[in-house]
PDB file of C-alpha atoms in Angstrom:
ATOM      1  CA  MET M  40     149.312  48.230  99.000  1.00  0.00           C
ATOM      2  CA  ALA M  41     149.884  46.180  95.876  1.00  0.00           C
ATOM      3  CA  PRO M  42     149.763  42.364  95.711  1.00  0.00           C
ATOM      4  CA  SER M  43     152.527  40.015  96.899  1.00  0.00           C
ATOM      5  CA  THR M  44     153.004  41.588 100.324  1.00  0.00           C
ATOM      6  CA  THR M  45     152.812  40.192 103.842  1.00  0.00           C
ATOM      7  CA  PRO M  46     153.436  41.810 107.240  1.00  0.00           C
ATOM      8  CA  ASP M  47     156.913  40.282 107.350  1.00  0.00           C
ATOM      9  CA  ALA M  48     157.651  41.410 103.754  1.00  0.00           C
ATOM     10  CA  PRO M  49     155.626  44.596 103.278  1.00  0.00           C
ATOM     11  CA  PHE M  50     157.266  45.479  99.955  1.00  0.00           C
ATOM     12  CA  GLY M  51     157.434  41.896  98.679  1.00  0.00           C
ATOM     13  CA  ARG M  52     160.616  39.820  98.732  1.00  0.00           C
ATOM     14  CA  MET M  53     162.270  40.130  95.322  1.00  0.00           C
ATOM     15  CA  LEU M  54     162.674  43.716  94.162  1.00  0.00           C
ATOM     16  CA  THR M  55     165.081  45.355  91.764  1.00  0.00           C
ATOM     17  CA  ALA M  56     166.213  48.962  91.652  1.00  0.00           C
ATOM     18  CA  MET M  57     165.263  49.502  88.022  1.00  0.00           C
ATOM     19  CA  VAL M  58     167.350  51.388  85.486  1.00  0.00           C
ATOM     20  CA  THR M  59     165.818  54.303  83.605  1.00  0.00           C
ATOM     21  CA  PRO M  60     165.884  53.693  79.838  1.00  0.00           C
ATOM     22  CA  PHE M  61     166.892  56.688  77.741  1.00  0.00           C
ATOM     23  CA  LEU M  62     166.310  57.422  74.066  1.00  0.00           C
ATOM     24  CA  PRO M  63     169.174  58.180  71.677  1.00  0.00           C
ATOM     25  CA  ASP M  64     168.345  61.895  71.953  1.00  0.00           C
ATOM     26  CA  GLY M  65     168.730  61.753  75.744  1.00  0.00           C
ATOM     27  CA  GLY M  66     165.045  61.808  76.675  1.00  0.00           C
ATOM     28  CA  VAL M  67     163.472  59.263  78.994  1.00  0.00           C
ATOM     29  CA  ASP M  68     162.102  56.211  77.171  1.00  0.00           C
ATOM     30  CA  TYR M  69     158.836  55.809  79.052  1.00  0.00           C
ATOM     31  CA  ASP M  70     157.624  53.055  76.737  1.00  0.00           C
ATOM     32  CA  GLY M  71     160.898  51.193  77.268  1.00  0.00           C
ATOM     33  CA  ALA M  72     160.504  51.586  81.017  1.00  0.00           C
ATOM     34  CA  ALA M  73     157.029  50.089  80.879  1.00  0.00           C
ATOM     35  CA  ARG M  74     158.278  47.159  78.795  1.00  0.00           C
ATOM     36  CA  LEU M  75     161.244  46.553  81.086  1.00  0.00           C
ATOM     37  CA  ALA M  76     159.020  46.665  84.166  1.00  0.00           C
ATOM     38  CA  THR M  77     156.613  44.193  82.551  1.00  0.00           C
ATOM     39  CA  HIS M  78     159.489  41.875  81.686  1.00  0.00           C
ATOM     40  CA  LEU M  79     160.903  41.960  85.212  1.00  0.00           C
ATOM     41  CA  VAL M  80     157.554  41.294  86.861  1.00  0.00           C
ATOM     42  CA  ASP M  81     156.098  38.791  84.397  1.00  0.00           C
ATOM     43  CA  GLU M  82     159.253  36.982  83.264  1.00  0.00           C
ATOM     44  CA  ARG M  83     161.753  37.379  86.106  1.00  0.00           C
ATOM     45  CA  ARG M  84     159.512  36.853  89.163  1.00  0.00           C
ATOM     46  CA  HIS M  85     159.786  40.304  90.687  1.00  0.00           C
ATOM     47  CA  ASP M  86     157.430  41.127  93.536  1.00  0.00           C
ATOM     48  CA  GLY M  87     158.292  44.794  93.199  1.00  0.00           C
ATOM     49  CA  LEU M  88     160.380  47.484  91.586  1.00  0.00           C
ATOM     50  CA  VAL M  89     162.132  50.572  92.880  1.00  0.00           C
ATOM     51  CA  VAL M  90     161.788  53.430  90.407  1.00  0.00           C
ATOM     52  CA  ASN M  91     163.868  56.629  90.490  1.00  0.00           C
ATOM     53  CA  GLY M  92     166.642  55.184  92.612  1.00  0.00           C
ATOM     54  CA  THR M  93     170.357  55.669  92.101  1.00  0.00           C
ATOM     55  CA  THR M  94     170.494  52.809  89.592  1.00  0.00           C
ATOM     56  CA  GLY M  95     167.721  54.676  87.796  1.00  0.00           C
ATOM     57  CA  GLU M  96     170.095  57.653  87.488  1.00  0.00           C
ATOM     58  CA  SER M  97     167.834  59.786  89.664  1.00  0.00           C
ATOM     59  CA  PRO M  98     170.484  62.485  90.189  1.00  0.00           C
ATOM     60  CA  THR M  99     170.149  63.393  86.501  1.00  0.00           C
ATOM     61  CA  THR M 100     166.380  63.133  85.959  1.00  0.00           C
ATOM     62  CA  SER M 101     164.048  66.056  86.551  1.00  0.00           C
ATOM     63  CA  ASP M 102     161.100  66.022  88.936  1.00  0.00           C
ATOM     64  CA  ASP M 103     158.713  65.926  85.970  1.00  0.00           C
ATOM     65  CA  GLU M 104     160.596  63.014  84.411  1.00  0.00           C
ATOM     66  CA  LYS M 105     160.488  61.163  87.726  1.00  0.00           C
ATOM     67  CA  GLN M 106     156.733  61.569  87.948  1.00  0.00           C
ATOM     68  CA  GLN M 107     156.102  60.494  84.352  1.00  0.00           C
ATOM     69  CA  LEU M 108     158.422  57.501  84.747  1.00  0.00           C
ATOM     70  CA  LEU M 109     156.669  56.438  87.922  1.00  0.00           C
ATOM     71  CA  ARG M 110     153.268  56.696  86.271  1.00  0.00           C
ATOM     72  CA  ALA M 111     154.445  54.633  83.293  1.00  0.00           C
ATOM     73  CA  VAL M 112     155.688  51.812  85.542  1.00  0.00           C
ATOM     74  CA  ILE M 113     152.603  51.873  87.764  1.00  0.00           C
ATOM     75  CA  GLU M 114     150.345  51.682  84.721  1.00  0.00           C
ATOM     76  CA  ALA M 115     152.361  48.731  83.403  1.00  0.00           C
ATOM     77  CA  VAL M 116     152.702  46.586  86.542  1.00  0.00           C
ATOM     78  CA  GLY M 117     151.152  48.367  89.519  1.00  0.00           C
ATOM     79  CA  ASP M 118     148.229  45.952  89.680  1.00  0.00           C
ATOM     80  CA  ARG M 119     150.507  42.973  90.294  1.00  0.00           C
ATOM     81  CA  ALA M 120     153.722  44.300  91.826  1.00  0.00           C
ATOM     82  CA  VAL M 121     154.790  46.777  94.477  1.00  0.00           C
ATOM     83  CA  VAL M 122     156.098  49.999  92.950  1.00  0.00           C
ATOM     84  CA  VAL M 123     158.375  51.881  95.334  1.00  0.00           C
ATOM     85  CA  ALA M 124     159.342  55.444  94.464  1.00  0.00           C
ATOM     86  CA  GLY M 125     162.795  56.716  95.188  1.00  0.00           C
ATOM     87  CA  ALA M 126     162.172  60.094  96.802  1.00  0.00           C
ATOM     88  CA  GLY M 127     165.305  60.795  98.811  1.00  0.00           C
ATOM     89  CA  THR M 128     167.568  63.800  98.277  1.00  0.00           C
ATOM     90  CA  ASN M 129     169.928  65.798 100.487  1.00  0.00           C
ATOM     91  CA  HIS M 130     167.372  68.624 100.716  1.00  0.00           C
ATOM     92  CA  THR M 131     164.483  67.901 103.065  1.00  0.00           C
ATOM     93  CA  GLU M 132     161.964  70.217 101.396  1.00  0.00           C
ATOM     94  CA  HIS M 133     162.743  68.767  97.977  1.00  0.00           C
ATOM     95  CA  THR M 134     162.376  65.254  99.381  1.00  0.00           C
ATOM     96  CA  LEU M 135     158.959  66.136 100.782  1.00  0.00           C
ATOM     97  CA  LYS M 136     157.926  67.411  97.349  1.00  0.00           C
ATOM     98  CA  LEU M 137     159.059  64.183  95.661  1.00  0.00           C
ATOM     99  CA  ALA M 138     157.304  62.067  98.301  1.00  0.00           C
ATOM    100  CA  ARG M 139     154.009  63.873  97.784  1.00  0.00           C
ATOM    101  CA  GLN M 140     154.468  63.679  94.016  1.00  0.00           C
ATOM    102  CA  ALA M 141     155.015  59.913  94.274  1.00  0.00           C
ATOM    103  CA  GLU M 142     151.887  59.482  96.362  1.00  0.00           C
ATOM    104  CA  ALA M 143     149.872  61.447  93.810  1.00  0.00           C
ATOM    105  CA  ALA M 144     151.263  59.255  91.021  1.00  0.00           C
ATOM    106  CA  GLY M 145     150.020  56.117  92.793  1.00  0.00           C
ATOM    107  CA  ALA M 146     153.227  54.687  94.259  1.00  0.00           C
ATOM    108  CA  HIS M 147     152.826  51.976  96.878  1.00  0.00           C
ATOM    109  CA  GLY M 148     155.754  53.081  99.014  1.00  0.00           C
ATOM    110  CA  LEU M 149     158.801  55.326  99.305  1.00  0.00           C
ATOM    111  CA  LEU M 150     162.531  54.633  99.326  1.00  0.00           C
ATOM    112  CA  VAL M 151     164.264  57.421 101.234  1.00  0.00           C
ATOM    113  CA  VAL M 152     168.044  57.522 101.091  1.00  0.00           C
ATOM    114  CA  THR M 153     170.210  59.082 103.781  1.00  0.00           C
ATOM    115  CA  PRO M 154     170.836  62.729 102.839  1.00  0.00           C
ATOM    116  CA  TYR M 155     174.140  62.634 101.008  1.00  0.00           C
ATOM    117  CA  TYR M 156     177.194  64.892 100.825  1.00  0.00           C
ATOM    118  CA  ASN M 157     176.133  67.396 103.491  1.00  0.00           C
ATOM    119  CA  LYS M 158     176.757  64.836 106.275  1.00  0.00           C
ATOM    120  CA  PRO M 159     173.997  65.709 108.757  1.00  0.00           C
ATOM    121  CA  PRO M 160     174.297  64.564 112.384  1.00  0.00           C
ATOM    122  CA  GLN M 161     172.014  61.816 113.609  1.00  0.00           C
ATOM    123  CA  GLU M 162     169.492  64.341 114.926  1.00  0.00           C
ATOM    124  CA  GLY M 163     169.337  65.792 111.419  1.00  0.00           C
ATOM    125  CA  LEU M 164     168.633  62.324 110.031  1.00  0.00           C
ATOM    126  CA  ILE M 165     165.843  61.808 112.561  1.00  0.00           C
ATOM    127  CA  ARG M 166     164.212  65.100 111.630  1.00  0.00           C
ATOM    128  CA  HIS M 167     164.631  64.457 107.898  1.00  0.00           C
ATOM    129  CA  PHE M 168     163.205  60.930 107.866  1.00  0.00           C
ATOM    130  CA  THR M 169     160.400  61.853 110.260  1.00  0.00           C
ATOM    131  CA  ALA M 170     159.384  64.798 108.097  1.00  0.00           C
ATOM    132  CA  VAL M 171     159.223  62.571 105.019  1.00  0.00           C
ATOM    133  CA  ALA M 172     157.215  59.910 106.830  1.00  0.00           C
ATOM    134  CA  ASP M 173     154.802  62.602 108.054  1.00  0.00           C
ATOM    135  CA  ALA M 174     154.359  64.060 104.572  1.00  0.00           C
ATOM    136  CA  THR M 175     152.324  61.212 103.046  1.00  0.00           C
ATOM    137  CA  ASP M 176     150.362  58.117 103.990  1.00  0.00           C
ATOM    138  CA  LEU M 177     152.851  55.845 102.191  1.00  0.00           C
ATOM    139  CA  PRO M 178     155.027  53.292 104.000  1.00  0.00           C
ATOM    140  CA  ALA M 179     158.704  54.196 103.882  1.00  0.00           C
ATOM    141  CA  MET M 180     161.853  52.143 103.446  1.00  0.00           C
ATOM    142  CA  LEU M 181     165.004  53.892 104.679  1.00  0.00           C
ATOM    143  CA  TYR M 182     168.094  53.446 102.519  1.00  0.00           C
ATOM    144  CA  ASP M 183     171.246  53.187 104.622  1.00  0.00           C
ATOM    145  CA  ILE M 184     174.270  53.534 102.333  1.00  0.00           C
ATOM    146  CA  PRO M 185     177.139  55.365 104.046  1.00  0.00           C
ATOM    147  CA  GLY M 186     179.495  54.676 101.156  1.00  0.00           C
ATOM    148  CA  ARG M 187     177.503  57.130  99.059  1.00  0.00           C
ATOM    149  CA  ALA M 188     175.859  59.281 101.720  1.00  0.00           C
ATOM    150  CA  GLY M 189     178.953  59.829 103.843  1.00  0.00           C
ATOM    151  CA  VAL M 190     177.150  59.020 107.110  1.00  0.00           C
ATOM    152  CA  PRO M 191     175.477  55.864 108.431  1.00  0.00           C
ATOM    153  CA  ILE M 192     172.112  55.645 110.110  1.00  0.00           C
ATOM    154  CA  GLN M 193     173.278  54.548 113.538  1.00  0.00           C
ATOM    155  CA  ASN M 194     171.547  51.733 115.385  1.00  0.00           C
ATOM    156  CA  ASP M 195     170.056  53.995 118.065  1.00  0.00           C
ATOM    157  CA  THR M 196     168.718  56.251 115.339  1.00  0.00           C
ATOM    158  CA  LEU M 197     167.071  53.328 113.562  1.00  0.00           C
ATOM    159  CA  ILE M 198     165.506  52.170 116.808  1.00  0.00           C
ATOM    160  CA  GLN M 199     164.077  55.637 117.390  1.00  0.00           C
ATOM    161  CA  LEU M 200     162.812  55.968 113.820  1.00  0.00           C
ATOM    162  CA  ALA M 201     161.141  52.547 114.056  1.00  0.00           C
ATOM    163  CA  GLU M 202     158.605  54.113 116.402  1.00  0.00           C
ATOM    164  CA  HIS M 203     157.082  55.985 113.463  1.00  0.00           C
ATOM    165  CA  PRO M 204     154.141  53.963 112.089  1.00  0.00           C
ATOM    166  CA  ARG M 205     155.091  54.552 108.455  1.00  0.00           C
ATOM    167  CA  ILE M 206     158.831  53.865 108.746  1.00  0.00           C
ATOM    168  CA  ILE M 207     158.666  50.113 108.342  1.00  0.00           C
ATOM    169  CA  ALA M 208     161.748  48.865 106.507  1.00  0.00           C
ATOM    170  CA  VAL M 209     165.435  49.363 105.762  1.00  0.00           C
ATOM    171  CA  LYS M 210     167.332  48.801 102.545  1.00  0.00           C
ATOM    172  CA  ASP M 211     170.799  48.039 103.858  1.00  0.00           C
ATOM    173  CA  ALA M 212     173.973  48.774 101.938  1.00  0.00           C
ATOM    174  CA  LYS M 213     176.011  49.274 105.096  1.00  0.00           C
ATOM    175  CA  GLY M 214     176.824  45.622 105.627  1.00  0.00           C
ATOM    176  CA  ASP M 215     176.762  45.580 109.433  1.00  0.00           C
ATOM    177  CA  LEU M 216     174.970  42.280 109.933  1.00  0.00           C
ATOM    178  CA  PHE M 217     175.534  42.267 113.691  1.00  0.00           C
ATOM    179  CA  GLY M 218     174.265  45.800 114.207  1.00  0.00           C
ATOM    180  CA  ALA M 219     171.247  45.157 112.007  1.00  0.00           C
ATOM    181  CA  SER M 220     170.539  41.954 113.928  1.00  0.00           C
ATOM    182  CA  MET M 221     170.379  43.968 117.130  1.00  0.00           C
ATOM    183  CA  VAL M 222     167.987  46.498 115.586  1.00  0.00           C
ATOM    184  CA  MET M 223     165.781  43.725 114.175  1.00  0.00           C
ATOM    185  CA  ALA M 224     165.670  42.095 117.600  1.00  0.00           C
ATOM    186  CA  GLU M 225     164.491  45.323 119.241  1.00  0.00           C
ATOM    187  CA  THR M 226     162.098  46.678 116.581  1.00  0.00           C
ATOM    188  CA  ASP M 227     159.608  45.636 113.930  1.00  0.00           C
ATOM    189  CA  LEU M 228     161.721  47.086 111.110  1.00  0.00           C
ATOM    190  CA  VAL M 229     161.890  44.771 108.101  1.00  0.00           C
ATOM    191  CA  TRP M 230     165.299  44.398 106.474  1.00  0.00           C
ATOM    192  CA  TYR M 231     166.106  44.172 102.766  1.00  0.00           C
ATOM    193  CA  SER M 232     169.538  43.457 101.358  1.00  0.00           C
ATOM    194  CA  GLY M 233     170.711  46.420  99.331  1.00  0.00           C
ATOM    195  CA  ASP M 234     174.030  44.800  98.488  1.00  0.00           C
ATOM    196  CA  ASP M 235     173.969  41.860  96.073  1.00  0.00           C
ATOM    197  CA  ASN M 236     177.320  40.704  97.462  1.00  0.00           C
ATOM    198  CA  LEU M 237     175.577  39.889 100.757  1.00  0.00           C
ATOM    199  CA  ASN M 238     172.143  38.655  99.708  1.00  0.00           C
ATOM    200  CA  LEU M 239     172.426  35.204 101.265  1.00  0.00           C
ATOM    201  CA  PRO M 240     174.115  36.392 104.485  1.00  0.00           C
ATOM    202  CA  TRP M 241     171.307  38.911 104.949  1.00  0.00           C
ATOM    203  CA  LEU M 242     168.711  36.149 104.694  1.00  0.00           C
ATOM    204  CA  SER M 243     170.578  34.236 107.390  1.00  0.00           C
ATOM    205  CA  VAL M 244     170.100  37.050 109.936  1.00  0.00           C
ATOM    206  CA  GLY M 245     166.455  37.686 109.158  1.00  0.00           C
ATOM    207  CA  ALA M 246     166.157  39.870 106.065  1.00  0.00           C
ATOM    208  CA  ALA M 247     162.849  39.603 104.228  1.00  0.00           C
ATOM    209  CA  GLY M 248     164.334  39.838 100.760  1.00  0.00           C
ATOM    210  CA  PHE M 249     166.372  41.891  98.348  1.00  0.00           C
ATOM    211  CA  VAL M 250     166.389  45.246  96.611  1.00  0.00           C
ATOM    212  CA  SER M 251     168.758  44.055  93.942  1.00  0.00           C
ATOM    213  CA  VAL M 252     170.670  45.339  90.945  1.00  0.00           C
ATOM    214  CA  ILE M 253     171.640  41.987  89.429  1.00  0.00           C
ATOM    215  CA  GLY M 254     167.939  41.102  89.546  1.00  0.00           C
ATOM    216  CA  HIS M 255     167.642  42.736  86.145  1.00  0.00           C
ATOM    217  CA  VAL M 256     169.218  39.590  84.690  1.00  0.00           C
ATOM    218  CA  VAL M 257     168.863  36.896  87.397  1.00  0.00           C
ATOM    219  CA  GLY M 258     165.651  37.787  89.180  1.00  0.00           C
ATOM    220  CA  VAL M 259     164.280  34.255  88.854  1.00  0.00           C
ATOM    221  CA  GLU M 260     167.391  32.774  90.444  1.00  0.00           C
ATOM    222  CA  LEU M 261     167.340  35.278  93.295  1.00  0.00           C
ATOM    223  CA  HIS M 262     163.685  34.517  93.979  1.00  0.00           C
ATOM    224  CA  GLU M 263     164.570  30.816  94.021  1.00  0.00           C
ATOM    225  CA  MET M 264     167.327  31.548  96.546  1.00  0.00           C
ATOM    226  CA  ILE M 265     164.822  33.288  98.815  1.00  0.00           C
ATOM    227  CA  ASP M 266     162.292  30.468  98.417  1.00  0.00           C
ATOM    228  CA  ALA M 267     164.907  27.811  99.120  1.00  0.00           C
ATOM    229  CA  TYR M 268     166.227  29.521 102.231  1.00  0.00           C
ATOM    230  CA  ARG M 269     162.746  30.109 103.633  1.00  0.00           C
ATOM    231  CA  ALA M 270     161.884  26.447 102.988  1.00  0.00           C
ATOM    232  CA  GLY M 271     164.904  25.333 105.014  1.00  0.00           C
ATOM    233  CA  GLU M 272     166.799  24.209 101.905  1.00  0.00           C
ATOM    234  CA  THR M 273     169.928  26.072 102.892  1.00  0.00           C
ATOM    235  CA  ALA M 274     172.260  23.922 100.797  1.00  0.00           C
ATOM    236  CA  ARG M 275     170.228  24.753  97.695  1.00  0.00           C
ATOM    237  CA  ALA M 276     170.271  28.453  98.577  1.00  0.00           C
ATOM    238  CA  LEU M 277     174.044  28.271  98.996  1.00  0.00           C
ATOM    239  CA  ASP M 278     174.385  26.571  95.620  1.00  0.00           C
ATOM    240  CA  ILE M 279     172.436  29.370  93.939  1.00  0.00           C
ATOM    241  CA  HIS M 280     174.541  31.957  95.773  1.00  0.00           C
ATOM    242  CA  ARG M 281     177.742  30.366  94.516  1.00  0.00           C
ATOM    243  CA  ARG M 282     176.482  29.956  90.956  1.00  0.00           C
ATOM    244  CA  LEU M 283     175.666  33.660  90.822  1.00  0.00           C
ATOM    245  CA  LEU M 284     179.044  34.842  92.089  1.00  0.00           C
ATOM    246  CA  PRO M 285     180.366  35.603  88.564  1.00  0.00           C
ATOM    247  CA  VAL M 286     177.252  37.684  87.862  1.00  0.00           C
ATOM    248  CA  VAL M 287     177.650  39.619  91.106  1.00  0.00           C
ATOM    249  CA  ALA M 288     181.331  40.211  90.431  1.00  0.00           C
ATOM    250  CA  ALA M 289     180.667  41.356  86.877  1.00  0.00           C
ATOM    251  CA  ILE M 290     177.900  43.820  87.688  1.00  0.00           C
ATOM    252  CA  MET M 291     178.729  44.979  91.203  1.00  0.00           C
ATOM    253  CA  THR M 292     182.505  45.147  91.471  1.00  0.00           C
ATOM    254  CA  ARG M 293     184.049  46.393  88.211  1.00  0.00           C
ATOM    255  CA  THR M 294     182.308  49.662  87.385  1.00  0.00           C
ATOM    256  CA  GLN M 295     179.348  51.781  88.426  1.00  0.00           C
ATOM    257  CA  GLY M 296     176.164  49.719  88.775  1.00  0.00           C
ATOM    258  CA  ALA M 297     173.969  51.479  86.233  1.00  0.00           C
ATOM    259  CA  ILE M 298     176.751  51.283  83.646  1.00  0.00           C
ATOM    260  CA  ALA M 299     177.182  47.542  84.192  1.00  0.00           C
ATOM    261  CA  VAL M 300     173.469  46.752  84.238  1.00  0.00           C
ATOM    262  CA  LYS M 301     172.736  48.717  81.085  1.00  0.00           C
ATOM    263  CA  ALA M 302     175.582  46.866  79.377  1.00  0.00           C
ATOM    264  CA  ALA M 303     174.063  43.560  80.512  1.00  0.00           C
ATOM    265  CA  LEU M 304     170.591  44.553  79.288  1.00  0.00           C
ATOM    266  CA  ASN M 305     172.119  45.528  75.968  1.00  0.00           C
ATOM    267  CA  LEU M 306     173.769  42.101  75.647  1.00  0.00           C
ATOM    268  CA  LEU M 307     170.420  40.461  76.351  1.00  0.00           C
ATOM    269  CA  GLY M 308     168.494  42.717  73.981  1.00  0.00           C
ATOM    270  CA  LEU M 309     166.249  44.039  76.746  1.00  0.00           C
ATOM    271  CA  PRO M 310     164.859  47.564  77.188  1.00  0.00           C
ATOM    272  CA  GLY M 311     167.107  49.794  79.242  1.00  0.00           C
ATOM    273  CA  GLY M 312     170.337  48.827  77.550  1.00  0.00           C
ATOM    274  CA  GLY M 313     170.721  52.186  75.863  1.00  0.00           C
ATOM    275  CA  PRO M 314     172.556  55.388  76.739  1.00  0.00           C
ATOM    276  CA  LEU M 315     173.327  56.888  80.136  1.00  0.00           C
ATOM    277  CA  ARG M 316     173.289  60.498  81.210  1.00  0.00           C
ATOM    278  CA  ALA M 317     176.475  62.375  81.993  1.00  0.00           C
ATOM    279  CA  PRO M 318     178.512  62.143  84.106  1.00  0.00           C
ATOM    280  CA  LEU M 319     177.953  58.390  83.624  1.00  0.00           C
ATOM    281  CA  VAL M 320     179.312  56.852  80.443  1.00  0.00           C
ATOM    282  CA  GLU M 321     178.606  53.716  78.432  1.00  0.00           C
ATOM    283  CA  ALA M 322     180.582  50.551  79.117  1.00  0.00           C
ATOM    284  CA  THR M 323     183.671  49.983  77.020  1.00  0.00           C
ATOM    285  CA  PRO M 324     183.755  47.133  74.484  1.00  0.00           C
ATOM    286  CA  GLU M 325     186.373  45.442  76.688  1.00  0.00           C
ATOM    287  CA  PHE M 326     184.072  45.592  79.707  1.00  0.00           C
ATOM    288  CA  ALA M 327     181.143  44.284  77.666  1.00  0.00           C
ATOM    289  CA  ALA M 328     183.210  41.353  76.395  1.00  0.00           C
ATOM    290  CA  ARG M 329     184.235  40.324  79.908  1.00  0.00           C
ATOM    291  CA  LEU M 330     180.677  40.882  81.120  1.00  0.00           C
ATOM    292  CA  ARG M 331     179.417  38.479  78.471  1.00  0.00           C
ATOM    293  CA  GLU M 332     181.862  35.826  79.682  1.00  0.00           C
ATOM    294  CA  ASP M 333     180.944  36.248  83.336  1.00  0.00           C
ATOM    295  CA  LEU M 334     177.203  36.238  82.693  1.00  0.00           C
ATOM    296  CA  THR M 335     177.592  33.032  80.702  1.00  0.00           C
ATOM    297  CA  ILE M 336     179.631  31.404  83.477  1.00  0.00           C
ATOM    298  CA  GLY M 337     176.886  32.431  85.902  1.00  0.00           C
ATOM    299  CA  GLY M 338     174.261  30.627  83.847  1.00  0.00           C
ATOM    300  CA  VAL M 339     172.758  33.604  82.004  1.00  0.00           C
ATOM    301  CA  LYS M 340     171.948  32.746  78.397  1.00  0.00           C
ATOM    302  CA  VAL M 341     173.504  35.553  76.382  1.00  0.00           C
ATOM    303  CA  PRO M 342     172.736  35.513  72.648  1.00  0.00           C
ATOM    304  CA  GLU M 343     175.629  35.766  70.244  1.00  0.00           C
ATOM    305  CA  VAL M 344     174.004  38.861  68.767  1.00  0.00           C
ATOM    306  CA  ALA M 345     171.735  41.048  70.850  1.00  0.00           C
ATOM    307  CA  ILE M 346     168.136  40.043  70.267  1.00  0.00           C
ATOM    308  CA  PRO M 347     165.442  42.663  69.592  1.00  0.00           C
ATOM    309  CA  GLU M 348     163.993  44.345  72.663  1.00  0.00           C
ATOM    310  CA  VAL M 349     161.184  42.378  74.282  1.00  0.00           C
ATOM    311  CA  ALA M 350     157.648  43.257  73.263  1.00  0.00           C
ATOM    312  CA  ARG M 351     158.918  45.758  70.684  1.00  0.00           C
TER     313      ARG M 351
END
């Protein structure tokens, strides 16, 4: 396991689901990915990064691109941050292949999303997640996001899966704080907020940290929120939460997350602010203008003209 981990935060505390930078010709910008990863870890206080997740446009990258991207990020920051590989698909055999590929590339852990679209029953989820956890020696974080997957991971299912020694955490985008509290009380599963709208509430019921999207632009502030809450400075944590509300609203509520984040990175002149792959589309000028306003209100320093990419 990489640095910055503890038993109660096995993947670190402040992680971001990183975008995948693309070149103007549509290819993956591996150099840009390495520079963005370095910026997030060294300048924005990230303990870890999730690579090849949904925000990384994983549905439209090939298996070879996923492996090369993972290797580029691990080479850039893997000695000082946890690199978690998104490996989940709605095809168990394909997921096993991606998990083994991630282990071979040097990933520190796996993010495994609920199989989407085909709506398996809970027994199917148990078999799927167990097979993935058996396929490698990597610790696994389950990604519970019924809004995309179509089915939740039910509490009893989570409790059963927690018995597997390598299923150790949950990225939660379900938002059931009471249900999760019950699972946390009965198991050793470690919880991570997978919904920036609920970061502070998740800390209040025992989450270890965040797998964020807005962390691309406010990772330092989110880390400060975690530090403040854990130090008992709840009023300070609440103040940070409230100051970041415009940023959350701008990135998480008005369009698809990867579209919004790439627009924000473009405004800041950071790697990753380039094109998206179809069926996603670039942000409109109107969206970008409002995004600039909201980021500024939220305390993000947005240059009048996009600055050159970092470390270019």
